[in-house]
Coordinates of C-alpha atoms in Angstrom, one line a residue:
M10 CA 77.6 -45.7 159.5
S11 CA 77.2 -41.8 158.4
S12 CA 78.2 -43.0 155.5
V13 CA 75.6 -45.9 155.1
Q14 CA 72.6 -43.7 156.3
L15 CA 73.8 -41.2 153.9
K16 CA 72.9 -43.8 151.1
A17 CA 69.7 -45.1 153.0
W18 CA 68.6 -41.6 153.0
E19 CA 69.1 -41.1 149.0
L20 CA 67.4 -44.6 148.2
E21 CA 64.8 -43.3 150.5
N22 CA 64.1 -39.6 148.6
S23 CA 65.0 -41.8 145.4
V24 CA 68.1 -39.5 144.3
K25 CA 69.9 -40.4 141.7
L26 CA 73.1 -40.5 139.9
I27 CA 73.5 -38.4 136.8
D28 CA 76.4 -38.8 134.3
P29 CA 79.7 -39.0 136.4
T30 CA 81.9 -38.2 133.1
R31 CA 79.8 -34.9 132.4
D32 CA 77.9 -33.8 135.5
A33 CA 75.6 -32.2 132.6
L34 CA 73.0 -31.2 134.5
Y35 CA 75.3 -28.4 136.1
N36 CA 76.3 -26.9 132.5
Y37 CA 74.7 -23.9 132.1
D38 CA 74.2 -22.8 128.6
A39 CA 73.3 -18.6 128.8
E40 CA 72.4 -18.6 125.3
E41 CA 70.0 -21.6 125.8
Q42 CA 68.6 -20.1 128.6
K43 CA 68.3 -16.5 126.6
Q44 CA 66.3 -18.1 123.4
L45 CA 64.1 -20.1 126.2
Q46 CA 63.3 -16.7 127.8
Q47 CA 62.6 -15.0 124.2
A48 CA 59.9 -18.6 123.2
Q49 CA 58.2 -18.2 126.7
P50 CA 56.4 -21.4 125.4
W51 CA 54.5 -21.2 129.0
K52 CA 53.2 -18.0 128.0
T53 CA 51.0 -20.0 125.9
D54 CA 50.1 -23.5 127.6
P55 CA 49.5 -22.7 131.2
N56 CA 50.4 -26.4 132.0
Y57 CA 54.0 -26.6 130.1
F58 CA 56.4 -27.3 133.2
K59 CA 55.5 -30.5 134.1
H60 CA 58.1 -31.4 136.0
V61 CA 61.4 -30.8 138.7
R62 CA 65.0 -31.7 139.2
I63 CA 65.9 -31.5 142.9
S64 CA 69.9 -32.0 143.2
A65 CA 70.8 -33.7 146.6
V66 CA 72.5 -30.6 148.2
A67 CA 69.7 -27.9 147.2
L68 CA 67.1 -30.5 149.1
L69 CA 69.1 -31.3 152.1
K70 CA 70.2 -27.7 152.4
M71 CA 65.6 -26.6 152.3
V72 CA 65.3 -29.6 155.0
M73 CA 68.0 -28.8 157.3
H74 CA 66.6 -25.2 156.9
A75 CA 63.3 -26.1 157.6
R76 CA 63.9 -28.4 160.6
S77 CA 65.5 -25.0 162.2
G78 CA 62.8 -23.4 161.9
G79 CA 60.4 -25.4 164.2
S80 CA 57.1 -24.9 163.8
L81 CA 57.9 -21.4 162.3
E82 CA 57.5 -20.9 158.8
I83 CA 60.7 -20.4 157.0
M84 CA 61.9 -19.1 153.5
G85 CA 64.5 -19.2 151.2
Y86 CA 65.2 -19.1 147.0
M87 CA 66.1 -21.4 144.4
Q88 CA 69.5 -21.6 142.3
G89 CA 69.1 -23.1 139.0
K90 CA 67.9 -23.0 135.3
I91 CA 65.4 -24.5 132.6
A92 CA 65.7 -27.8 130.1
G93 CA 62.5 -27.7 128.1
D94 CA 58.9 -28.2 130.3
T95 CA 61.4 -29.1 133.2
F96 CA 63.1 -26.9 136.0
I97 CA 66.7 -28.1 137.4
V98 CA 67.4 -26.8 140.7
T99 CA 71.1 -26.7 141.9
D100 CA 71.3 -25.3 144.8
A101 CA 69.5 -23.8 147.3
L102 CA 70.1 -20.4 149.8
R103 CA 68.4 -19.0 153.2
L104 CA 66.5 -16.3 153.5
P105 CA 66.6 -13.7 156.6
V106 CA 63.2 -13.2 156.8
E107 CA 60.8 -13.2 159.5
G108 CA 58.0 -16.1 160.0
T109 CA 55.2 -16.9 162.0
E110 CA 53.3 -20.2 162.7
T111 CA 51.1 -19.9 159.7
R112 CA 52.6 -17.5 157.0
V113 CA 56.6 -16.2 156.0
N114 CA 57.3 -12.3 155.1
A115 CA 59.9 -10.9 152.6
S116 CA 61.0 -7.7 153.6
S117 CA 63.6 -5.0 152.1
E118 CA 66.5 -6.6 153.4
A119 CA 65.6 -9.6 151.8
D120 CA 65.4 -8.2 148.6
E121 CA 68.6 -6.6 148.6
Y122 CA 70.1 -10.2 150.3
I123 CA 69.0 -11.7 147.0
V124 CA 70.3 -9.1 144.5
Q125 CA 73.8 -9.3 146.5
F126 CA 73.9 -13.0 146.4
F127 CA 73.5 -14.1 143.0
Q128 CA 76.0 -10.8 141.8
A129 CA 78.1 -12.6 144.4
S130 CA 77.2 -15.8 142.4
R131 CA 78.0 -14.1 138.9
D132 CA 81.2 -12.4 139.7
N133 CA 82.1 -16.0 140.6
G134 CA 80.9 -17.6 137.7
Q135 CA 77.4 -19.1 139.1
L136 CA 75.4 -18.2 136.3
E137 CA 72.3 -20.1 137.0
N138 CA 69.2 -17.6 137.9
A139 CA 66.5 -17.6 140.8
I140 CA 64.3 -20.1 139.5
G141 CA 61.8 -20.5 142.4
W142 CA 61.3 -20.1 146.1
Y143 CA 60.4 -22.3 148.9
H144 CA 59.1 -22.1 152.9
S145 CA 57.7 -24.4 155.5
H146 CA 55.0 -26.2 156.4
P147 CA 55.1 -27.4 159.6
G148 CA 53.1 -30.0 160.6
Y149 CA 50.2 -29.5 158.0
G150 CA 51.1 -30.9 154.6
C151 CA 52.4 -29.6 151.4
W152 CA 50.1 -27.3 149.5
L153 CA 49.5 -23.3 148.3
S154 CA 47.5 -21.6 151.0
G155 CA 46.3 -18.7 149.9
I156 CA 48.6 -16.0 151.0
D157 CA 51.2 -18.8 148.7
V158 CA 49.0 -18.6 146.1
A159 CA 49.5 -14.8 145.6
T160 CA 52.6 -15.1 145.9
Q161 CA 53.4 -17.3 143.7
A162 CA 50.9 -15.4 141.0
N163 CA 53.0 -12.9 141.6
N164 CA 56.3 -14.1 141.4
Q165 CA 55.3 -16.0 138.2
S166 CA 53.8 -12.1 136.6
Y167 CA 57.4 -10.6 137.0
N168 CA 60.3 -13.0 137.3
E169 CA 59.2 -16.1 134.9
P170 CA 59.8 -19.0 134.7
F171 CA 59.6 -19.6 138.8
L172 CA 58.2 -22.4 140.8
A173 CA 57.0 -23.0 144.2
I174 CA 58.7 -25.5 146.9
V175 CA 56.4 -26.3 150.4
V176 CA 58.4 -28.9 152.6
D177 CA 57.0 -30.4 155.9
P178 CA 59.9 -30.2 158.6
D179 CA 58.1 -32.3 160.8
R180 CA 56.1 -34.8 158.9
T181 CA 59.8 -35.3 157.4
I182 CA 60.9 -36.4 160.7
S183 CA 57.9 -38.5 161.5
A184 CA 58.3 -40.0 158.2
G185 CA 62.0 -40.7 158.0
K186 CA 61.7 -39.3 154.2
V187 CA 61.3 -35.6 152.6
E188 CA 57.5 -34.1 152.8
I189 CA 57.6 -31.9 149.6
G190 CA 55.6 -30.4 147.1
A191 CA 56.4 -28.2 143.5
F192 CA 53.5 -26.4 142.1
R193 CA 52.6 -23.5 139.5
T194 CA 49.4 -21.0 139.1
Y195 CA 47.7 -20.7 136.9
P196 CA 46.3 -17.4 135.5
D197 CA 43.6 -15.3 137.0
S198 CA 42.0 -15.6 134.0
Y199 CA 42.6 -19.1 133.0
K200 CA 40.4 -22.5 134.2
P201 CA 41.9 -26.1 134.4
E202 CA 39.0 -27.7 131.7
N203 CA 40.4 -31.3 133.9
P204 CA 41.4 -30.5 137.4
Q205 CA 44.1 -32.3 137.7
P206 CA 42.7 -35.8 139.5
D207 CA 43.1 -36.3 143.3
D208 CA 46.9 -37.6 143.4
G209 CA 46.3 -39.3 146.8
Y210 CA 45.4 -39.2 150.5
Q211 CA 46.8 -36.5 152.5
S212 CA 46.1 -35.6 155.7
I213 CA 45.1 -31.6 156.9
P214 CA 44.4 -30.4 160.2
L215 CA 40.8 -29.3 160.7
N216 CA 41.9 -26.1 160.8
K217 CA 43.4 -25.5 157.3
T218 CA 40.8 -28.2 156.0
E219 CA 38.5 -24.7 153.9
D220 CA 42.1 -23.1 153.1
F221 CA 43.1 -26.3 151.7
G222 CA 40.4 -26.5 149.4
A223 CA 39.2 -22.8 148.9
H224 CA 42.7 -22.6 145.9
A225 CA 42.8 -25.9 144.9
D226 CA 41.9 -24.9 141.2
R227 CA 44.5 -22.2 140.6
Y228 CA 48.0 -24.3 140.9
Y229 CA 48.8 -27.6 140.2
S230 CA 51.7 -29.6 141.1
L231 CA 55.0 -31.1 139.7
E232 CA 56.5 -34.5 139.7
I233 CA 59.6 -34.4 141.5
S234 CA 62.9 -35.8 141.2
H235 CA 66.0 -35.7 142.5
Y236 CA 70.0 -35.8 141.6
K237 CA 73.3 -35.8 142.8
S238 CA 76.8 -35.7 140.4
T239 CA 80.5 -36.1 141.3
L240 CA 80.3 -32.3 141.7
D241 CA 78.1 -32.9 144.8
T242 CA 80.2 -36.1 147.0
S243 CA 82.3 -33.1 148.9
L244 CA 79.7 -30.3 149.7
L245 CA 76.7 -33.2 150.1
E246 CA 79.1 -35.4 153.0
L247 CA 80.2 -32.1 154.9
L248 CA 76.1 -31.4 154.8
W249 CA 75.2 -34.4 155.7
N250 CA 77.7 -35.0 158.7
K251 CA 75.8 -31.8 160.3
Y252 CA 72.4 -33.5 159.4
W253 CA 73.4 -37.2 160.7
V254 CA 74.4 -36.3 163.9
S255 CA 71.2 -33.8 164.7
T256 CA 69.5 -37.0 163.2
L257 CA 71.2 -39.5 165.8
T258 CA 70.6 -37.6 169.2
Q259 CA 67.4 -36.7 168.9
S260 CA 64.1 -39.1 169.0
P261 CA 61.3 -38.8 165.9
L262 CA 59.1 -38.9 169.6
F263 CA 60.6 -36.2 171.6
T264 CA 61.9 -33.9 168.5
N265 CA 58.4 -34.0 167.5
R266 CA 55.9 -34.1 170.6
E267 CA 54.2 -31.1 169.8
Y268 CA 53.2 -32.0 166.2
S269 CA 52.2 -35.9 167.3
T270 CA 50.1 -34.4 170.5
R271 CA 48.2 -32.0 168.1
Q272 CA 47.4 -34.4 165.4
M273 CA 46.0 -37.1 168.2
L274 CA 44.0 -33.9 169.3
D275 CA 43.0 -32.8 165.7
L276 CA 42.4 -36.4 165.2
G277 CA 39.8 -36.4 168.3
Q278 CA 38.6 -33.8 166.1
K279 CA 37.5 -35.5 163.4
I280 CA 36.1 -38.4 165.0
R281 CA 33.8 -36.2 166.7
I282 CA 32.1 -34.0 164.1
A283 CA 32.2 -37.4 162.2
E284 CA 29.9 -39.1 164.5
K285 CA 27.4 -36.4 165.1
T286 CA 27.6 -36.3 160.8
V287 CA 27.0 -40.3 161.1
K288 CA 23.9 -39.5 163.8
Q289 CA 22.5 -37.1 161.9
S290 CA 22.5 -38.7 158.5
S291 CA 22.3 -42.8 159.3
R292 CA 18.1 -42.3 158.1
T293 CA 19.4 -40.9 154.8
L294 CA 22.4 -42.8 153.7
R295 CA 21.8 -45.9 151.4
V296 CA 22.7 -48.9 151.8
G297 CA 26.1 -49.5 151.0
A298 CA 27.3 -46.3 150.4
K299 CA 30.6 -44.8 151.5
D300 CA 31.2 -42.2 154.1
T301 CA 34.7 -40.5 152.6
S302 CA 35.1 -38.9 156.1
L303 CA 35.3 -41.8 157.8
E304 CA 37.6 -43.4 155.6
K305 CA 40.3 -40.7 156.2
I306 CA 39.7 -40.5 159.7
V307 CA 41.5 -44.6 159.6
K308 CA 44.0 -43.4 156.9
D309 CA 44.9 -40.4 159.7
S310 CA 44.4 -42.9 162.8
N311 CA 46.8 -45.0 160.7
K312 CA 49.3 -42.9 159.8
I313 CA 49.8 -41.5 163.2
A314 CA 50.2 -45.5 164.6
G315 CA 52.9 -46.2 161.8
E316 CA 54.7 -42.6 162.8
E317 CA 54.4 -43.6 166.9
E318 CA 55.6 -47.2 166.0
R319 CA 59.0 -45.8 163.5
G320 CA 59.7 -43.7 166.5
L321 CA 60.1 -46.0 169.0
L322 CA 61.6 -48.3 166.8
A323 CA 64.4 -46.2 165.6
G324 CA 64.7 -44.9 169.6
D325 CA 65.0 -49.0 170.7
I326 CA 67.4 -49.1 167.9
K327 CA 69.9 -46.6 168.9
A328 CA 69.8 -47.6 172.9
K329 CA 70.8 -51.6 171.4
L330 CA 72.7 -50.1 168.7
F331 CA 74.9 -47.6 171.2
N332 CA 74.8 -49.2 174.8
G333 CA 75.7 -52.1 173.1
S334 CA 78.9 -50.9 171.5
M335 CA 79.7 -48.7 175.5
V336 CA 79.8 -52.5 176.8
A337 CA 82.2 -54.2 174.7

């Protein structure tokens, strides 16, 4: 059962096996990385980096860390290398930091921990550098807040090349697929000529809407793909056994009940605001014109209904599976 679910998780998140004979993405060429650092092509092209490849082990570590934080934000670092316009994330590590429901703060202890970790890694032959940081947005999607933008801009000033990853553990549990985003900030003096088009619908809580839109032109997103190799197999299975037990013993409806309640309350507020807006603008609204706020509310409603339905189906399947096996 566990191995079947691991395969399903890999398919759901499009985890692809790289060349099993070479495990090429784990080969670290120090000279190649040094040349890239000297050339610094990202200095002349703010959109230089376009892709991120994350190992299945690193992805699972980030998800498990994010879930352990509950409603509090967590933070960690990523280890890896650069290949052309692509960040390759090989591993992830937790940081001993204090988080709240809206932000996470790295202390001097965390900085010392990072230095010690990477020194120990190099002493043991793991030469990859720190190439980014990750943190969670419990229940409000994957994007960069004003604080996140400032943090990432600071990292890009002193630790280039550097990447920001955001994971939403609540939406991951509800959707059954990892909710994740990868971002880079633009220099302060740079204004994108063609801002990124809307990549699709994203439900944002009312209390985050202003922050969500205020900094959208300060950063851009990168395309994410996931991979695994033969070197990952044993570690991935060990991590998965822990993740699988946690998933199997929990119901998305109960685990995420606070998130679901917040979503419904937020939806109710959006409906009341939209209703008031429609009444006020009904006289001036042109025939055939679309109201985007109402369209988003419909999408929010369908999203919530779909997540609840998946939770009910998951509970029903578990009940039939284990009750049936117990009777047998």
